[in-house]
Short mmCIF file of C-alpha atoms in Angstrom, two decimals:
data_model
loop_
_atom_site.label_atom_id
_atom_site.label_comp_id
_atom_site.label_asym_id
_atom_site.label_seq_id
_atom_site.Cartn_x
_atom_site.Cartn_y
_atom_site.Cartn_z
CA UNK O 29 7.35 -4.82 15.72
CA UNK O 30 9.67 -3.30 13.19
CA UNK O 31 12.44 -5.07 11.44
CA UNK O 32 15.36 -3.94 9.35
CA UNK O 33 15.69 -5.72 6.31
CA UNK O 34 17.01 -9.30 6.37
CA UNK O 35 18.14 -10.80 3.43
CA UNK O 36 16.50 -14.57 2.99
CA UNK O 37 18.88 -17.08 3.66
CA UNK O 38 18.96 -20.43 1.33
CA UNK O 39 17.63 -23.49 1.39
CA UNK O 40 18.22 -24.00 5.26
CA UNK O 41 16.05 -20.79 6.13
CA UNK O 42 13.40 -21.85 4.18
CA UNK O 43 13.68 -25.32 5.27
CA UNK O 44 13.23 -24.52 9.42
CA UNK O 45 10.23 -21.68 7.66
CA UNK O 46 8.63 -24.69 6.19
CA UNK O 47 9.06 -26.80 9.21
CA UNK O 48 7.61 -24.03 11.31
CA UNK O 49 4.49 -23.72 8.77
CA UNK O 50 3.40 -27.23 9.10
CA UNK O 51 3.37 -27.34 13.15
CA UNK O 52 1.03 -24.60 13.24
CA UNK O 53 -0.91 -26.07 10.14
CA UNK O 54 -2.75 -22.42 9.79
CA UNK O 55 -4.47 -21.73 6.64
CA UNK O 56 -2.66 -19.84 3.88
CA UNK O 57 -4.23 -18.40 0.82
CA UNK O 58 -2.45 -17.24 -1.95
CA UNK O 59 -3.82 -14.33 -3.57
CA UNK O 60 -2.96 -13.60 -7.21
CA UNK O 61 -4.51 -10.95 -9.20
CA UNK O 62 -3.96 -11.33 -12.71
CA UNK O 63 -4.50 -9.48 -16.02
CA UNK O 64 -2.98 -10.84 -19.44
CA UNK O 65 -0.55 -12.65 -17.54
CA UNK O 66 -0.97 -16.29 -19.95
CA UNK O 67 3.00 -16.69 -20.21
CA UNK O 68 3.72 -16.41 -16.77
CA UNK O 69 0.55 -17.51 -14.44
CA UNK O 70 1.21 -21.31 -14.88
CA UNK O 71 4.93 -21.29 -13.24
CA UNK O 72 3.74 -18.62 -10.97
CA UNK O 73 1.08 -20.77 -9.19
CA UNK O 74 3.41 -24.12 -10.18
CA UNK O 75 5.94 -22.40 -7.89
CA UNK O 76 3.96 -21.53 -4.92
CA UNK O 77 2.18 -24.77 -4.32
CA UNK O 78 5.93 -26.08 -4.09
CA UNK O 79 6.74 -23.06 -1.56
CA UNK O 80 3.43 -23.51 0.29
CA UNK O 81 2.21 -27.08 -0.44
CA UNK O 82 -0.45 -26.36 2.44
CA UNK O 83 -1.96 -22.82 0.80
CA UNK O 84 -4.71 -22.56 -1.53
CA UNK O 85 -3.82 -20.31 -4.28
CA UNK O 86 -6.60 -18.08 -5.89
CA UNK O 87 -6.14 -16.68 -9.36
CA UNK O 88 -8.53 -13.36 -9.56
CA UNK O 89 -8.84 -12.58 -13.20
CA UNK O 90 -9.34 -9.21 -14.14
CA UNK O 91 -10.61 -9.26 -17.87
CA UNK O 92 -7.93 -11.01 -19.26
CA UNK O 93 -8.24 -11.65 -22.80
CA UNK O 94 -5.38 -14.44 -23.05
CA UNK O 95 -5.05 -17.54 -21.74
CA UNK O 96 -4.57 -16.77 -18.32
CA UNK O 97 -7.86 -18.25 -16.50
CA UNK O 98 -7.39 -21.74 -18.09
CA UNK O 99 -3.49 -21.73 -17.82
CA UNK O 100 -3.96 -20.47 -13.54
CA UNK O 101 -6.77 -23.93 -13.80
CA UNK O 102 -4.49 -26.22 -14.94
CA UNK O 103 -2.07 -25.74 -12.76
CA UNK O 104 -4.20 -26.06 -9.95
CA UNK O 105 -5.39 -22.89 -8.84
CA UNK O 106 -9.18 -21.54 -7.80
CA UNK O 107 -9.85 -18.96 -11.05
CA UNK O 108 -12.41 -16.48 -10.21
CA UNK O 109 -13.11 -13.30 -11.90
CA UNK O 110 -13.42 -9.79 -11.13
CA UNK O 111 -14.82 -7.45 -13.76
CA UNK O 112 -13.93 -3.78 -12.15
CA UNK O 113 -10.69 -2.95 -13.92
CA UNK O 114 -7.83 -2.51 -12.10
CA UNK O 115 -5.56 -4.12 -9.38
CA UNK O 116 -7.17 -2.07 -6.53
CA UNK O 117 -10.62 -3.73 -7.23
CA UNK O 118 -9.37 -7.14 -7.49
CA UNK O 119 -7.59 -6.52 -4.22
CA UNK O 120 -10.64 -5.19 -2.19
CA UNK O 121 -12.21 -8.29 -4.00
CA UNK O 122 -10.17 -10.73 -2.69
CA UNK O 123 -9.99 -9.38 0.81
CA UNK O 124 -13.78 -9.84 1.13
CA UNK O 125 -13.87 -13.28 -0.47
CA UNK O 126 -11.33 -15.19 1.16
CA UNK O 127 -11.04 -16.46 4.44
CA UNK O 128 -8.10 -17.47 5.98
CA UNK O 129 -4.94 -16.90 8.86
CA UNK O 130 -2.22 -15.92 6.63
CA UNK O 131 -2.81 -13.94 3.20
CA UNK O 132 0.30 -14.14 0.37
CA UNK O 133 -0.96 -11.49 -2.09
CA UNK O 134 1.67 -11.57 -5.14
CA UNK O 135 1.41 -10.42 -8.62
CA UNK O 136 1.25 -12.96 -11.40
CA UNK O 137 3.57 -11.38 -13.49
CA UNK O 138 6.43 -14.21 -12.33
CA UNK O 139 9.12 -11.80 -11.54
CA UNK O 140 8.68 -12.80 -7.94
CA UNK O 141 10.64 -15.44 -5.96
CA UNK O 142 8.44 -17.82 -4.56
CA UNK O 143 10.77 -19.15 -2.52
CA UNK O 144 10.97 -16.20 0.14
CA UNK O 145 7.08 -16.86 0.56
CA UNK O 146 7.35 -19.83 3.65
CA UNK O 147 9.78 -17.17 5.11
CA UNK O 148 7.98 -14.29 5.22
CA UNK O 149 4.50 -16.42 6.39
CA UNK O 150 6.69 -18.06 9.35
CA UNK O 151 8.01 -14.50 10.10
CA UNK O 152 4.37 -13.13 10.30
CA UNK O 153 3.30 -16.20 12.35
CA UNK O 154 6.03 -16.33 14.57
CA UNK O 155 6.40 -12.60 15.74
CA UNK O 156 2.35 -12.16 15.60
CA UNK O 157 3.22 -9.41 12.87
CA UNK O 158 0.39 -8.13 10.59
CA UNK O 159 2.14 -7.10 7.31
CA UNK O 160 5.53 -9.12 6.18
CA UNK O 161 7.03 -6.69 2.96
CA UNK O 162 8.91 -8.01 0.42
CA UNK O 163 11.65 -5.73 -0.56
CA UNK O 164 13.15 -6.12 -3.88
CA UNK O 165 16.45 -6.98 -4.68
CA UNK O 166 16.77 -6.98 -8.69
CA UNK O 167 18.82 -9.92 -10.08
CA UNK O 168 19.63 -7.78 -13.15
CA UNK O 169 19.39 -4.30 -14.49
CA UNK O 170 16.61 -5.19 -16.70
CA UNK O 171 14.18 -6.20 -13.91
CA UNK O 172 13.89 -3.14 -12.55
CA UNK O 173 14.06 0.11 -15.09
CA UNK O 174 15.48 3.36 -13.94
CA UNK O 175 12.68 5.21 -14.10
CA UNK O 176 10.66 3.13 -11.66
CA UNK O 177 13.59 2.76 -9.36
CA UNK O 178 13.65 6.29 -9.21
CA UNK O 179 9.83 6.77 -8.58
CA UNK O 180 10.10 4.00 -6.26
CA UNK O 181 12.54 6.02 -4.37
CA UNK O 182 10.58 9.29 -4.62
CA UNK O 183 6.99 7.83 -3.59
CA UNK O 184 8.60 5.81 -0.43
CA UNK O 185 10.94 8.44 0.72
CA UNK O 186 7.63 10.89 0.71
CA UNK O 187 5.39 8.49 2.14
CA UNK O 188 8.54 7.75 5.03
CA UNK O 189 8.33 11.56 5.74
CA UNK O 190 5.02 11.71 6.79
CA UNK O 191 3.73 8.39 8.03
CA UNK O 192 7.04 7.09 9.14
CA UNK O 193 9.93 5.20 7.84
CA UNK O 194 9.63 2.00 8.43
CA UNK O 195 9.63 0.34 5.16
CA UNK O 196 12.19 0.84 2.39
CA UNK O 197 10.24 -0.70 -0.62
CA UNK O 198 6.67 0.95 -0.35
CA UNK O 199 5.54 -0.15 -4.04
CA UNK O 200 6.56 -3.74 -3.84
CA UNK O 201 3.43 -6.32 -5.05
CA UNK O 202 4.59 -9.09 -2.39
CA UNK O 203 3.42 -9.00 0.72
CA UNK O 204 2.22 -11.58 3.39
CA UNK O 205 -0.80 -10.22 5.89
CA UNK O 206 -2.54 -11.25 8.91
CA UNK O 207 -6.51 -11.93 9.02
CA UNK O 208 -7.03 -8.72 11.18
CA UNK O 209 -5.19 -6.59 8.38
CA UNK O 210 -7.11 -8.11 5.76
CA UNK O 211 -10.14 -7.65 7.18
CA UNK O 212 -9.49 -3.74 9.09
CA UNK O 213 -8.28 -2.79 5.48
CA UNK O 214 -10.81 -0.15 3.72
CA UNK O 215 -9.45 -1.02 0.14
CA UNK O 216 -10.61 2.35 -1.65
CA UNK O 217 -8.05 2.37 -4.26
CA UNK O 218 -8.74 1.09 -7.88
CA UNK O 219 -5.79 0.67 -9.24
CA UNK O 220 -1.73 0.30 -8.70
CA UNK O 221 -1.89 2.64 -6.16
CA UNK O 222 -3.41 -0.09 -3.75
CA UNK O 223 0.00 -0.53 -2.76
CA UNK O 224 0.65 2.99 -1.22
CA UNK O 225 -3.02 2.13 0.66
CA UNK O 226 -1.24 -0.94 1.90
CA UNK O 227 1.32 0.87 3.19
CA UNK O 228 -0.34 3.74 4.65
CA UNK O 229 -3.11 1.51 6.76
CA UNK O 230 -0.13 0.34 8.05
CA UNK O 231 1.88 2.66 9.06
CA UNK O 232 -1.27 5.18 10.24
CA UNK O 233 -2.53 2.23 12.70
CA UNK O 234 1.39 1.58 13.67
CA UNK O 235 0.78 -2.15 12.99
CA UNK O 236 3.62 -4.50 14.02
CA UNK O 237 5.33 -5.27 10.47
CA UNK O 238 8.35 -6.35 9.10
CA UNK O 239 10.42 -6.05 5.67
CA UNK O 240 12.59 -8.95 4.23
CA UNK O 241 14.72 -8.85 1.24
CA UNK O 242 13.36 -11.10 -1.86
CA UNK O 243 14.91 -11.58 -4.95
CA UNK O 244 12.94 -9.60 -8.12
CA UNK O 245 13.13 -11.00 -11.68
CA UNK O 246 13.17 -10.48 -15.25
CA UNK O 247 9.47 -11.23 -16.88
CA UNK O 248 9.21 -14.57 -18.68
CA UNK O 249 9.67 -13.79 -22.52
CA UNK O 250 6.46 -12.97 -24.22
CA UNK O 251 5.06 -11.15 -21.26
CA UNK O 252 4.31 -7.56 -21.02
CA UNK O 253 4.60 -5.16 -17.92
CA UNK O 254 1.01 -2.85 -17.58
CA UNK O 255 2.84 -0.04 -15.81
CA UNK O 256 3.45 2.88 -17.44
CA UNK O 257 5.75 4.99 -15.42
CA UNK O 258 4.16 8.48 -15.84
CA UNK O 259 1.03 7.45 -15.47
CA UNK O 260 0.89 5.28 -12.82
CA UNK O 261 3.46 7.32 -10.73
CA UNK O 262 1.21 10.24 -11.20
CA UNK O 263 -1.96 7.84 -9.88
CA UNK O 264 0.09 7.32 -6.80
CA UNK O 265 1.25 10.90 -6.26
CA UNK O 266 -1.99 11.98 -6.12
CA UNK O 267 -3.13 8.91 -3.77
CA UNK O 268 -0.58 10.20 -1.53
CA UNK O 269 -1.77 13.50 -1.74
CA UNK O 270 -5.31 12.03 -0.82
CA UNK O 271 -3.88 10.26 2.07
CA UNK O 272 -2.43 13.10 3.55
CA UNK O 273 -5.40 15.18 3.46
CA UNK O 274 -7.34 12.38 4.85
CA UNK O 275 -5.20 11.01 7.10
CA UNK O 276 -3.52 14.33 7.97
CA UNK O 277 -5.66 17.19 7.51
CA UNK O 278 -4.03 19.95 10.14
CA UNK O 279 -0.78 19.59 8.57
CA UNK O 280 -2.43 19.39 4.68
CA UNK O 281 -4.56 22.65 5.48
CA UNK O 282 -2.15 24.27 7.55
CA UNK O 283 0.07 24.15 4.29
CA UNK O 284 -2.80 25.62 2.39
CA UNK O 285 -3.48 28.25 5.12
CA UNK O 286 0.34 29.67 5.18
CA UNK O 287 0.02 29.40 1.18
CA UNK O 288 -2.68 32.12 1.53
CA UNK O 289 -1.52 33.67 4.07
CA UNK O 290 1.70 34.56 2.12
CA UNK O 291 -0.02 35.44 -0.73
CA UNK O 292 -2.20 37.91 1.26
CA UNK O 293 0.92 39.36 2.32
CA UNK O 294 2.57 39.82 -0.63
CA UNK O 295 -0.43 41.32 -2.22
CA UNK O 296 -1.46 43.58 0.57
CA UNK O 297 1.78 45.01 1.74
CA UNK O 298 2.02 47.35 -0.91
CA UNK O 299 -1.57 48.68 -0.53
CA UNK O 300 -0.72 48.75 3.00
CA UNK O 301 2.24 50.88 2.39
CA UNK O 302 0.21 53.09 -0.08
CA UNK O 303 -2.06 53.78 2.66
CA UNK O 304 0.30 55.02 5.55
CA UNK O 305 2.43 56.99 3.22
CA UNK O 306 -0.63 58.83 1.49
CA UNK O 307 -3.95 57.63 3.30
CA UNK O 308 -5.35 56.44 0.01
CA UNK O 309 -6.23 53.01 -1.56
CA UNK O 310 -5.77 53.30 -4.88
CA UNK O 311 -5.31 49.93 -6.18
CA UNK O 312 -8.80 48.83 -4.07
CA UNK O 313 -9.25 45.19 -6.24
CA UNK O 314 -6.12 44.43 -5.14
CA UNK O 315 -7.00 45.12 -1.58
CA UNK O 316 -10.00 43.56 -1.88
CA UNK O 317 -8.22 40.54 -3.21
CA UNK O 318 -5.66 40.61 -0.36
CA UNK O 319 -8.26 40.90 2.06
CA UNK O 320 -10.63 37.83 0.80
CA UNK O 321 -7.39 35.66 0.33
CA UNK O 322 -6.35 36.16 4.12
CA UNK O 323 -10.04 35.24 4.92
CA UNK O 324 -9.41 31.88 3.35
CA UNK O 325 -6.08 31.03 4.93
CA UNK O 326 -8.59 31.69 8.57
CA UNK O 327 -11.05 29.10 7.00
CA UNK O 328 -8.52 26.83 5.96
CA UNK O 329 -6.75 26.69 9.25
CA UNK O 330 -9.97 26.17 11.23
CA UNK O 331 -10.96 23.54 8.74
CA UNK O 332 -7.83 21.61 9.57
CA UNK O 333 -8.61 22.00 12.98
CA UNK O 334 -11.76 20.43 12.82
CA UNK O 335 -10.95 18.17 10.76
CA UNK O 336 -8.14 16.55 12.81
CA UNK O 337 -10.41 15.75 15.40
CA UNK O 338 -12.53 14.06 13.14
CA UNK O 339 -9.85 12.26 11.62
CA UNK O 340 -8.90 10.96 15.36
CA UNK O 341 -12.46 9.74 15.52
CA UNK O 342 -11.95 7.97 12.15
CA UNK O 343 -8.86 6.45 13.58
CA UNK O 344 -9.86 5.31 17.06
CA UNK O 345 -12.78 3.81 15.39
CA UNK O 346 -10.85 2.03 12.87
CA UNK O 347 -8.70 0.64 15.66
CA UNK O 348 -11.13 -0.39 17.61
CA UNK O 349 -12.04 -2.67 14.69
CA UNK O 350 -8.73 -3.97 14.07
CA UNK O 351 -8.81 -4.98 17.70
CA UNK O 352 -11.69 -6.76 17.16
CA UNK O 353 -10.48 -9.53 14.66
CA UNK O 354 -8.08 -12.09 16.07
CA UNK O 355 -4.31 -11.77 15.57
CA UNK O 356 -1.75 -14.58 14.17
CA UNK O 357 -1.34 -16.11 17.68
CA UNK O 358 -1.00 -19.54 16.20
CA UNK O 359 2.17 -20.56 18.34
CA UNK O 360 0.95 -19.58 21.86
CA UNK O 361 -2.56 -21.28 20.53
CA UNK O 362 -0.50 -24.68 20.36
CA UNK O 363 1.50 -24.23 23.40
CA UNK O 364 -1.80 -24.35 25.13
CA UNK O 365 -3.69 -26.81 23.36
#
């Protein structure tokens, strides 16, 4: 299911969503990866506990040097530690450890609106979706830096052009997942590029998803962002290139083959023209280079054909594994019981 972004309504919609969740009584896990978020984590835990009273809240600390763990525990969260540095490593550990029927993944920096969680979870369960993405709506210009806005649009547009235009905020750190999404997600990234992986996994398997607008606030005083616009943007772009190579090998290697083919023609045409006119090949090294480049172009194209078949087999296996997991069909199960 694909949904156009719907603005989260005020209290009435949130109360209705909370009532629907209470009627279904699913196991909900709120997953909060943290690194030096002592200024914000206590408020985040309390806000999500209020928004989702039946949820279990987990805070996974990622080698913090401040009081993140102590403050999260005092707020009522279950605190665990992941020693491999990077958000992707923490997400991999959380997805492996936690058993639930709906998973809320949110950053621990206090920028996301906890009140939207009930609507997002209810949307997932009511429509048997696998992912609900929280599209960020900044409450002020300081909440979303210009460089991040441009980078998000560029990277989201790139992924949309390659894998499908179903999300407007690919890099959001606020999402709700079904169990079959979480347990079928390979989680190979180590850092902030994990959001790109999550998005491509949903798009590549054509999973049912929706996107809901949610408020995005400034960080609380004393809290510092761990993002670096250029470094992390480059890592995300590199991840996109890697995923294109892995998931769209025919297109990737065909592009490489075209570049090599064009280079070969550019190098070889003057040599061929001279040979036609004089019967001589005065630039033998250029001729050899042109022939070698043309051979590489052919090899690249054939590699794309072969890898495309391999990728199709991998996609079928992932799809079959996904289908072997129980989906969020709680409403139907309640009606039949």
